[in-house]
CSV table of C-alpha atoms in Angstrom, one decimal:
chain,number,residue,atom,x,y,z
A,839,MET,CA,0.3,-0.1,-0.2
A,840,LYS,CA,1.2,3.4,-0.8
A,841,HIS,CA,1.0,6.6,1.5
A,842,LEU,CA,-2.4,7.2,3.1
A,843,LYS,CA,-3.7,10.6,0.9
A,844,ILE,CA,-6.2,11.7,3.7
A,845,PHE,CA,-4.5,15.2,3.4
A,846,THR,CA,-7.5,16.0,1.2
A,847,LEU,CA,-9.9,16.9,3.6
A,848,ILE,CA,-8.0,18.2,6.1
A,849,LEU,CA,-6.8,20.0,3.3
A,850,ALA,CA,-10.5,21.1,2.3
A,851,ILE,CA,-11.1,22.1,5.4
A,852,ALA,CA,-8.2,24.3,6.1
A,853,VAL,CA,-9.2,26.3,3.0
A,854,LEU,CA,-12.3,26.9,4.7
A,855,ALA,CA,-11.2,28.2,7.4
A,856,SER,CA,-8.6,30.5,6.0
A,857,CYS,CA,-11.3,32.8,5.3
A,858,LYS,CA,-12.0,33.6,9.1
A,859,LYS,CA,-8.2,34.2,9.3
A,860,ALA,CA,-6.9,35.9,6.3
A,861,ASP,CA,-5.4,38.7,8.7
A,862,GLU,CA,-2.7,35.7,10.0
A,863,GLN,CA,0.1,36.0,7.2
A,864,ALA,CA,3.8,34.7,8.2
A,865,THR,CA,3.0,32.3,11.1
A,866,GLY,CA,2.4,28.5,10.9
A,867,ILE,CA,-0.2,25.7,12.5
A,868,GLY,CA,1.5,22.2,13.1
A,869,ASP,CA,-0.9,19.3,13.8
A,870,ALA,CA,0.3,15.7,14.7
A,871,VAL,CA,-1.5,12.8,13.7
A,872,ILE,CA,-1.6,8.8,14.8
A,873,VAL,CA,-2.9,7.0,11.3
A,874,ALA,CA,-4.2,3.4,11.8
A,875,LYS,CA,-4.8,1.0,8.8
A,876,LYS,CA,-4.4,-2.6,8.0
A,877,SER,CA,-2.2,-4.5,7.0
A,878,GLY,CA,-2.9,-7.9,6.4
A,879,THR,CA,-4.7,-9.3,9.7
A,880,ASN,CA,-2.9,-6.3,11.9
A,881,THR,CA,-4.0,-2.9,12.7
A,882,VAL,CA,-0.9,-0.8,12.4
A,883,TYR,CA,0.1,2.8,13.0
A,884,GLY,CA,2.2,5.2,11.7
A,885,LEU,CA,2.7,9.2,12.5
A,886,SER,CA,1.5,11.8,10.0
A,887,LEU,CA,2.4,15.7,10.0
A,888,TYR,CA,0.8,18.6,9.1
A,889,ALA,CA,2.1,22.4,8.6
A,890,TYR,CA,-0.4,25.1,7.4
A,891,THR,CA,0.2,28.9,6.9
A,892,PHE,CA,-1.8,31.6,5.5
A,893,SER,CA,0.9,33.0,3.6
A,894,THR,CA,3.6,30.5,1.7
A,895,PHE,CA,6.1,28.3,3.7
A,896,LYS,CA,9.9,27.7,1.9
A,897,SER,CA,10.6,24.8,4.2
A,898,VAL,CA,8.8,22.8,7.3
A,899,GLN,CA,11.0,20.8,9.8
A,900,ALA,CA,9.8,19.1,12.8
A,901,VAL,CA,11.7,17.0,15.4
A,902,SER,CA,9.5,14.8,18.5
A,903,SER,CA,10.3,15.6,22.5
A,904,LEU,CA,11.0,12.1,22.7
A,905,ALA,CA,14.0,12.0,20.4
A,906,PRO,CA,14.6,15.7,19.4
A,907,GLU,CA,17.9,14.3,17.5
A,908,LYS,CA,16.0,13.1,14.6
A,909,THR,CA,14.0,15.6,12.1
A,910,PHE,CA,11.4,14.9,9.7
A,911,ASN,CA,11.6,17.2,6.7
A,912,LEU,CA,7.6,18.7,5.5
A,913,ASN,CA,7.0,18.1,1.9
A,914,SER,CA,4.5,20.7,0.2
A,915,PHE,CA,0.9,18.9,-0.9
A,916,GLN,CA,1.1,19.0,-4.5
A,917,SER,CA,1.4,22.8,-5.5
A,918,TYR,CA,0.2,23.9,-2.0
A,919,LYS,CA,3.0,25.7,-0.9
A,920,SER,CA,0.7,26.6,2.2
A,921,ASN,CA,0.7,23.2,3.6
A,922,PHE,CA,3.6,20.7,4.3
A,923,TYR,CA,3.3,17.1,5.4
A,924,TYR,CA,4.8,14.3,6.2
A,925,GLU,CA,3.6,10.1,6.5
A,926,THR,CA,5.2,7.6,8.0
A,927,PRO,CA,6.4,5.2,5.0
A,928,ASP,CA,4.4,2.1,4.5
A,929,ALA,CA,7.3,-0.3,6.1
A,930,SER,CA,7.7,1.4,9.3
A,931,TYR,CA,4.4,1.3,10.4
A,932,THR,CA,4.5,-1.1,13.7
A,933,THR,CA,1.8,-2.8,15.8
A,934,THR,CA,2.6,-0.2,18.4
A,935,PRO,CA,0.7,3.5,17.8
A,936,PRO,CA,3.6,6.4,18.3
A,937,ALA,CA,4.0,7.8,22.2
A,938,ALA,CA,2.8,10.8,23.3
A,939,ALA,CA,4.9,13.5,22.9
A,940,THR,CA,5.5,17.2,21.7
A,941,TYR,CA,6.2,18.0,18.4
A,942,ASN,CA,7.9,21.4,17.4
A,943,PHE,CA,8.0,22.6,14.4
A,944,SER,CA,10.1,25.3,12.5
A,945,ALA,CA,9.2,27.1,9.3
A,946,THR,CA,10.8,29.3,6.9
A,947,PHE,CA,8.2,31.6,4.5
A,948,GLU,CA,8.8,32.6,1.1
A,949,ASN,CA,9.3,36.4,2.5
A,950,GLY,CA,12.3,34.8,4.6
A,951,VAL,CA,10.2,35.3,8.0
A,952,SER,CA,10.9,32.6,10.4
A,953,ASP,CA,8.3,31.0,12.9
A,954,THR,CA,8.0,28.1,15.5
A,955,PHE,CA,4.5,26.4,16.4
A,956,GLN,CA,4.3,23.3,18.3
A,957,ASP,CA,1.5,20.2,19.1
A,958,GLU,CA,0.5,17.7,21.6
A,959,LEU,CA,-0.2,14.2,20.6
A,960,SER,CA,-1.5,12.3,23.2
A,961,THR,CA,-2.0,8.4,23.0
A,962,LYS,CA,-5.5,7.9,21.8
A,963,VAL,CA,-6.5,6.2,18.6
A,964,LEU,CA,-9.6,5.2,17.0
A,965,ALA,CA,-10.5,1.4,15.4
A,966,LEU,CA,-10.8,0.9,12.4
A,967,PRO,CA,-14.7,1.5,10.5
A,968,VAL,CA,-15.9,-1.5,9.5
A,969,ILE,CA,-17.6,-1.5,5.8
A,970,ASP,CA,-21.0,-3.6,6.0
A,971,THR,CA,-22.0,-2.8,1.9
A,972,CYS,CA,-19.9,-1.1,-0.7
A,973,LEU,CA,-22.6,-1.9,-3.5
A,974,TYR,CA,-22.9,0.4,-7.0
A,975,TYR,CA,-27.2,-0.1,-7.5
A,976,SER,CA,-28.3,-0.2,-10.9
A,977,SER,CA,-31.3,1.4,-10.2
A,978,ARG,CA,-30.5,3.9,-8.7
A,979,HIS,CA,-27.3,4.6,-10.5
A,980,ALA,CA,-24.9,5.2,-7.5
A,981,LEU,CA,-22.7,3.5,-5.2
A,982,ARG,CA,-24.1,2.8,-1.7
A,983,LEU,CA,-21.8,2.3,1.8
A,984,THR,CA,-23.0,1.7,4.8
A,985,TRP,CA,-20.8,1.3,7.5
A,986,GLY,CA,-20.6,0.8,11.6
A,987,LYS,CA,-20.1,3.8,14.2
A,988,VAL,CA,-16.7,3.9,15.3
A,989,THR,CA,-16.6,5.2,19.0
A,990,ASP,CA,-15.2,8.6,19.6
A,991,ALA,CA,-14.9,9.1,16.0
A,992,PHE,CA,-16.0,12.8,15.4
A,993,SER,CA,-16.5,13.0,11.6
A,994,TYR,CA,-15.8,10.4,8.4
A,995,SER,CA,-15.3,10.7,4.7
A,996,ILE,CA,-15.2,8.7,1.9
A,997,ASN,CA,-12.6,8.5,-1.0
A,998,ILE,CA,-12.7,6.6,-4.8
A,999,LEU,CA,-9.5,5.7,-5.6
A,1000,ASP,CA,-8.5,5.0,-9.2
A,1001,GLY,CA,-5.3,2.6,-8.8
A,1002,GLU,CA,-3.1,4.9,-6.4
A,1003,LYS,CA,-4.8,8.9,-7.5
A,1004,ILE,CA,-8.0,10.2,-5.3
A,1005,VAL,CA,-10.4,10.7,-8.0
A,1006,PHE,CA,-13.5,11.1,-5.4
A,1007,GLY,CA,-13.8,12.9,-2.3
A,1008,SER,CA,-16.9,13.3,-0.1
A,1009,VAL,CA,-17.5,16.3,1.8
A,1010,GLU,CA,-17.0,15.1,6.1
A,1011,LEU,CA,-19.4,13.7,7.4
A,1012,SER,CA,-21.3,13.9,10.6
A,1013,ASN,CA,-20.6,11.1,13.4
A,1014,LYS,CA,-24.7,10.0,12.9
A,1015,VAL,CA,-24.4,9.5,9.5
A,1016,GLN,CA,-24.0,5.7,8.4
A,1017,SER,CA,-24.7,5.5,5.0
A,1018,PHE,CA,-24.2,7.2,1.6
A,1019,ALA,CA,-24.1,7.3,-2.0
A,1020,ILE,CA,-22.1,8.6,-4.3
A,1021,SER,CA,-23.3,9.2,-8.3
A,1022,ALA,CA,-21.3,9.9,-11.6
A,1023,ASN,CA,-23.0,13.4,-12.3
A,1024,GLY,CA,-22.8,14.3,-8.4
A,1025,GLY,CA,-20.2,16.3,-6.6
A,1026,GLY,CA,-16.8,15.1,-5.4
A,1027,TRP,CA,-15.3,13.9,-8.4
A,1028,LEU,CA,-11.8,15.1,-9.6
A,1029,SER,CA,-12.0,17.5,-12.1
A,1030,GLY,CA,-12.5,16.1,-16.1
A,1031,PHE,CA,-12.6,12.4,-14.7
A,1032,THR,CA,-15.6,10.1,-15.0
A,1033,PRO,CA,-15.8,6.5,-13.7
A,1034,VAL,CA,-16.2,3.5,-16.0
A,1035,SER,CA,-18.4,1.3,-15.8
A,1036,GLY,CA,-17.5,-2.2,-15.2
A,1037,LYS,CA,-14.4,-0.9,-13.3
A,1038,THR,CA,-12.8,-1.9,-9.7
A,1039,TYR,CA,-11.9,0.7,-7.8
A,1040,THR,CA,-11.1,1.4,-4.0
A,1041,VAL,CA,-13.2,2.7,-2.0
A,1042,ARG,CA,-11.6,4.2,1.0
A,1043,MET,CA,-13.5,5.3,5.1
A,1044,ASN,CA,-11.4,7.2,6.9
A,1045,ALA,CA,-12.7,8.6,10.9
A,1046,PHE,CA,-11.4,11.2,12.3
A,1047,LEU,CA,-10.6,12.1,16.0
A,1048,PHE,CA,-10.3,15.5,16.4
A,1049,GLU,CA,-8.3,16.8,19.6
A,1050,GLU,CA,-11.1,19.2,20.2
A,1051,GLN,CA,-14.4,18.9,18.8
A,1052,ASN,CA,-14.5,20.0,15.0
A,1053,ASP,CA,-11.1,21.4,14.6
A,1054,ALA,CA,-9.4,20.2,11.5
A,1055,TYR,CA,-6.3,22.2,12.6
A,1056,ASN,CA,-5.9,19.7,15.4
A,1057,VAL,CA,-6.7,16.4,14.5
A,1058,GLN,CA,-5.8,13.5,17.3
A,1059,ALA,CA,-6.0,10.1,15.2
A,1060,ILE,CA,-7.6,8.8,12.1
A,1061,SER,CA,-8.5,5.6,10.9
A,1062,VAL,CA,-8.7,4.2,7.5
A,1063,LYS,CA,-10.3,1.3,6.0
A,1064,ASP,CA,-10.4,0.2,1.8
A,1065,THR,CA,-13.0,-1.6,0.0
A,1066,THR,CA,-13.5,-2.2,-3.1
A,1067,ALA,CA,-16.2,-2.1,-5.3
A,1068,VAL,CA,-17.5,-1.9,-9.2
A,1069,TRP,CA,-19.0,0.7,-11.1
A,1070,GLY,CA,-21.6,0.3,-12.7
A,1071,ASN,CA,-22.2,-3.3,-12.1
């Protein structure tokens, strides 16, 4: 499995929030997140680090209070220089979650200004989502998912992947929601993309635990479950 591209939902929320904080320019916000996913028969855990700004970053690094000698170098998300991230490589995921720690970020901006910021990571994790059904209903011309409630999750999101590329991303879904339908003519699809009838796609469900209710800059944990579905069948 390739690195998780969960950054898409967090980025969307951050862009919306930027409208409320446009006066904050050469400052940054950091977030350390525990990610849980399935590997074989095991649930494994990794660390993701995110940095946001309402200006533009040139570079971002982070260190943990538990291992200050190790530097994490964050990279820009696609062409978004206001959003940098680091994700644990697949081979480095373990059956033990990351320990609680303070993550200290240091950023240099395109205008030469520097800033430091930090985030506290606790040991809280989320159980993996359990997808009950994931089927395309020809009568409704839609793919429908149903799932069980994930304890402590604040919200969910759904992705569809074509190979390794995310081609669909849902809006953020309330933790009270336990079903979702996706149609070819609905919103959320990558611009210019149309699902192909008869093709198998990866369907990914993400569950989110925020440090504070509905605070997308302070995600504590994310759990991810993948399944597959044939579009149009």
